[in-house]
Amino acid sequence: MAAANHSPSSPYSCAKDSVIPTTSLVTFLERVQETAFQTYEKSKFDHKDFIDLSLKFDLSTTVKAFDEISKTENGSVSTKDFEEFIGKWFKSAGEDLVYVEPMDFETEPYGFLPKVENPEVRAWALEVHGLWKKLSREVSSSVHDHPELHTLLPLPVPGMIPGSRFREVYYWDSYWVIRGLLASKMHETAKAIVTNLISLLDTYGYVLNGARAYYTNRRLVVEGDALTAIKSIRNREVLQAVRKDWIAWGRKSQVLRGTPQIEVTFEVDANGILNVKAEDKGTGKSEKITITNDKGRLSQEEIERMVREAEEFAEEDKKVKEKIDARNSLETYVYNMKNQINDKDKLADKLESDEKEKVETAVKEALEWLDDNQNAEKEDFEEKLKEVEAVCNPIITAVYQRSGGGPGGAASNEEEDDSHDEL
């Protein structure tokens, strides 16, 4: 199982050559964080306290007040001035969440850990069970009404937080939180956590590392997928969410370069057991999740319904695959071109300055277009690829002809032609 990584210290996409802040608020809070680091001793400095602060007033007014603080040459301010600024302009970290009583908590639920008979162990387990009441939170009304003042992201229903300095929902933790809730017979709360994860998935296209603005371009690949932790949930919405998140996992791994060939498959066997598998065809590495039925086998009627739904998904999956193939073809071409023009062993030393400038411009514009059009249609990706090829291919052909090689270019590389991602 992958180790959890909650550090917010680098809230940027790693798919870029340059860092791109997720929001203007995060950018400003990083400045506050850097000032705090200069102001306090390292032993007293917790970067998460500052990146999680919520504004009392609008961002531009707060930034202006911050710029007016008297600072030394190294960027530090006096402890007194800094703490007065924080107290006047920010709410305390954690105020963007409010406590809510868990809807289905019982002091000693019926059927709790039936195989644990030792009284001391049971007493300890019930003590741990009681922590659910301390960890239950919901997003404050201020986050919903004024999201621009907060790094915490709006979520539709109450849920559980990890606790301590981690005051937001985390994808990796959610898997284990859900399993604990199921052991505590808190099924409605467990379902609520899945509801929040699906909300993030619907908003951003994949489940984020955590529900903060500095995680909006970071997605953690987890072997124990929280969306599948509740094995008894078999409705269409959750099945679609599992499909969508796994597809996003394959797409994200391709964007982060390598260009792995990801194949995602979904199978329902005669007993109604759902098997979800994602395999990197290049390395052979795969992840697999099996969703079984906690209450015995499914009825024949339920199995037939799931088979019908699978057939309904088939056409939808075909369209999704075609769209992602078109996107991957564009990404593969653009990234290959970018790598070639910066590699001295390839094209870097063979291009004229004006040729390199044209290719760099085409690549840059294509990458920006991809960022702004993640949900474009297949035809849009294909058209954009033609536009980039129209600029780059004649230049690459000219380079090969000057160097005595045959006509060709990045798009004629057979290995690259065979590397399109699959679902």
mmCIF file of N, CA, C and O in Angstrom, residues 325-334 366 369-370 378-393 411 417 420:
data_model
loop_
_atom_site.group_PDB
_atom_site.id
_atom_site.type_symbol
_atom_site.label_atom_id
_atom_site.label_comp_id
_atom_site.label_asym_id
_atom_site.label_seq_id
_atom_site.Cartn_x
_atom_site.Cartn_y
_atom_site.Cartn_z
ATOM 1 N N ASP A 325 -7.909 8.135 -26.537
ATOM 2 C CA ASP A 325 -6.892 7.812 -27.543
ATOM 3 C C ASP A 325 -6.493 9.059 -28.336
ATOM 4 O O ASP A 325 -5.315 9.283 -28.614
ATOM 5 N N ALA A 326 -7.509 9.863 -28.707
ATOM 6 C CA ALA A 326 -7.221 11.088 -29.467
ATOM 7 C C ALA A 326 -6.422 12.069 -28.617
ATOM 8 O O ALA A 326 -5.469 12.696 -29.093
ATOM 9 N N ARG A 327 -6.794 12.192 -27.363
ATOM 10 C CA ARG A 327 -6.049 13.072 -26.459
ATOM 11 C C ARG A 327 -4.622 12.572 -26.285
ATOM 12 O O ARG A 327 -3.664 13.345 -26.332
ATOM 13 N N ASN A 328 -4.469 11.269 -26.068
ATOM 14 C CA ASN A 328 -3.134 10.701 -25.867
ATOM 15 C C ASN A 328 -2.257 10.855 -27.106
ATOM 16 O O ASN A 328 -1.041 11.062 -27.003
ATOM 17 N N SER A 329 -2.874 10.742 -28.289
ATOM 18 C CA SER A 329 -2.108 10.925 -29.524
ATOM 19 C C SER A 329 -1.554 12.340 -29.597
ATOM 20 O O SER A 329 -0.391 12.551 -29.960
ATOM 21 N N LEU A 330 -2.390 13.310 -29.241
ATOM 22 C CA LEU A 330 -1.942 14.704 -29.230
ATOM 23 C C LEU A 330 -0.855 14.909 -28.186
ATOM 24 O O LEU A 330 0.189 15.505 -28.467
ATOM 25 N N GLU A 331 -1.072 14.409 -26.967
ATOM 26 C CA GLU A 331 -0.084 14.575 -25.900
ATOM 27 C C GLU A 331 1.235 13.909 -26.257
ATOM 28 O O GLU A 331 2.318 14.466 -26.035
ATOM 29 N N THR A 332 1.144 12.695 -26.789
ATOM 30 C CA THR A 332 2.358 11.960 -27.148
ATOM 31 C C THR A 332 3.163 12.723 -28.195
ATOM 32 O O THR A 332 4.383 12.881 -28.066
ATOM 33 N N TYR A 333 2.489 13.219 -29.210
ATOM 34 C CA TYR A 333 3.175 13.970 -30.276
ATOM 35 C C TYR A 333 3.824 15.225 -29.704
ATOM 36 O O TYR A 333 4.995 15.514 -29.968
ATOM 37 N N VAL A 334 3.060 15.973 -28.912
ATOM 38 C CA VAL A 334 3.553 17.249 -28.392
ATOM 39 C C VAL A 334 4.742 17.038 -27.448
ATOM 40 O O VAL A 334 5.762 17.729 -27.552
ATOM 41 N N ALA A 366 -0.089 24.272 -27.777
ATOM 42 C CA ALA A 366 -0.827 23.004 -27.684
ATOM 43 C C ALA A 366 -0.958 22.562 -26.232
ATOM 44 O O ALA A 366 -2.029 22.082 -25.814
ATOM 45 N N TRP A 369 -3.496 24.699 -24.601
ATOM 46 C CA TRP A 369 -4.834 24.296 -25.067
ATOM 47 C C TRP A 369 -5.280 23.029 -24.332
ATOM 48 O O TRP A 369 -6.453 22.926 -23.927
ATOM 49 N N LEU A 370 -4.383 22.078 -24.157
ATOM 50 C CA LEU A 370 -4.711 20.845 -23.441
ATOM 51 C C LEU A 370 -5.130 21.135 -22.004
ATOM 52 O O LEU A 370 -6.073 20.542 -21.486
ATOM 53 N N LYS A 378 -13.371 14.166 -29.043
ATOM 54 C CA LYS A 378 -12.377 13.458 -29.852
ATOM 55 C C LYS A 378 -11.981 14.285 -31.081
ATOM 56 O O LYS A 378 -10.790 14.433 -31.396
ATOM 57 N N GLU A 379 -12.963 14.845 -31.760
ATOM 58 C CA GLU A 379 -12.694 15.609 -32.977
ATOM 59 C C GLU A 379 -11.833 16.845 -32.696
ATOM 60 O O GLU A 379 -11.014 17.251 -33.524
ATOM 61 N N ASP A 380 -12.013 17.439 -31.513
ATOM 62 C CA ASP A 380 -11.217 18.617 -31.141
ATOM 63 C C ASP A 380 -9.747 18.248 -30.968
ATOM 64 O O ASP A 380 -8.854 18.980 -31.418
ATOM 65 N N PHE A 381 -9.494 17.113 -30.284
ATOM 66 C CA PHE A 381 -8.107 16.656 -30.100
ATOM 67 C C PHE A 381 -7.470 16.334 -31.452
ATOM 68 O O PHE A 381 -6.302 16.664 -31.694
ATOM 69 N N GLU A 382 -8.243 15.695 -32.332
ATOM 70 C CA GLU A 382 -7.714 15.336 -33.647
ATOM 71 C C GLU A 382 -7.384 16.579 -34.465
ATOM 72 O O GLU A 382 -6.363 16.637 -35.154
ATOM 73 N N GLU A 383 -8.261 17.580 -34.399
ATOM 74 C CA GLU A 383 -8.029 18.817 -35.136
ATOM 75 C C GLU A 383 -6.811 19.558 -34.605
ATOM 76 O O GLU A 383 -6.003 20.087 -35.381
ATOM 77 N N LYS A 384 -6.656 19.584 -33.285
ATOM 78 C CA LYS A 384 -5.492 20.256 -32.699
ATOM 79 C C LYS A 384 -4.202 19.536 -33.080
ATOM 80 O O LYS A 384 -3.173 20.178 -33.351
ATOM 81 N N LEU A 385 -4.227 18.208 -33.137
ATOM 82 C CA LEU A 385 -3.049 17.452 -33.558
ATOM 83 C C LEU A 385 -2.657 17.821 -34.983
ATOM 84 O O LEU A 385 -1.461 18.017 -35.288
ATOM 85 N N LYS A 386 -3.652 17.941 -35.865
ATOM 86 C CA LYS A 386 -3.371 18.314 -37.260
ATOM 87 C C LYS A 386 -2.725 19.694 -37.321
ATOM 88 O O LYS A 386 -1.813 19.930 -38.122
ATOM 89 N N GLU A 387 -3.193 20.614 -36.478
ATOM 90 C CA GLU A 387 -2.636 21.971 -36.462
ATOM 91 C C GLU A 387 -1.167 21.954 -36.057
ATOM 92 O O GLU A 387 -0.331 22.630 -36.675
ATOM 93 N N VAL A 388 -0.842 21.185 -35.012
ATOM 94 C CA VAL A 388 0.548 21.122 -34.540
ATOM 95 C C VAL A 388 1.423 20.428 -35.582
ATOM 96 O O VAL A 388 2.546 20.871 -35.873
ATOM 97 N N GLU A 389 0.911 19.347 -36.171
ATOM 98 C CA GLU A 389 1.669 18.630 -37.192
ATOM 99 C C GLU A 389 1.940 19.533 -38.404
ATOM 100 O O GLU A 389 3.018 19.453 -39.024
ATOM 101 N N ALA A 390 0.974 20.378 -38.740
ATOM 102 C CA ALA A 390 1.140 21.262 -39.907
ATOM 103 C C ALA A 390 2.298 22.228 -39.706
ATOM 104 O O ALA A 390 2.950 22.640 -40.675
ATOM 105 N N VAL A 391 2.583 22.573 -38.451
ATOM 106 C CA VAL A 391 3.712 23.444 -38.155
ATOM 107 C C VAL A 391 5.011 22.649 -38.058
ATOM 108 O O VAL A 391 6.035 23.017 -38.648
ATOM 109 N N CYS A 392 4.964 21.542 -37.328
ATOM 110 C CA CYS A 392 6.196 20.826 -36.964
ATOM 111 C C CYS A 392 6.712 19.882 -38.053
ATOM 112 O O CYS A 392 7.928 19.816 -38.292
ATOM 113 N N ASN A 393 5.824 19.135 -38.689
ATOM 114 C CA ASN A 393 6.285 18.105 -39.623
ATOM 115 C C ASN A 393 7.123 18.650 -40.782
ATOM 116 O O ASN A 393 8.159 18.072 -41.117
ATOM 117 N N ALA A 411 6.112 12.182 -36.005
ATOM 118 C CA ALA A 411 4.902 11.374 -36.177
ATOM 119 C C ALA A 411 5.178 10.089 -36.924
ATOM 120 O O ALA A 411 4.348 9.201 -36.968
ATOM 121 N N ASP A 417 4.012 5.382 -32.786
ATOM 122 C CA ASP A 417 2.699 5.095 -33.350
ATOM 123 C C ASP A 417 2.015 3.954 -32.620
ATOM 124 O O ASP A 417 0.805 3.857 -32.571
ATOM 125 N N HIS A 420 -0.096 4.219 -28.338
ATOM 126 C CA HIS A 420 -1.315 4.880 -27.894
ATOM 127 C C HIS A 420 -1.881 4.162 -26.677
ATOM 128 O O HIS A 420 -1.933 2.935 -26.629
#
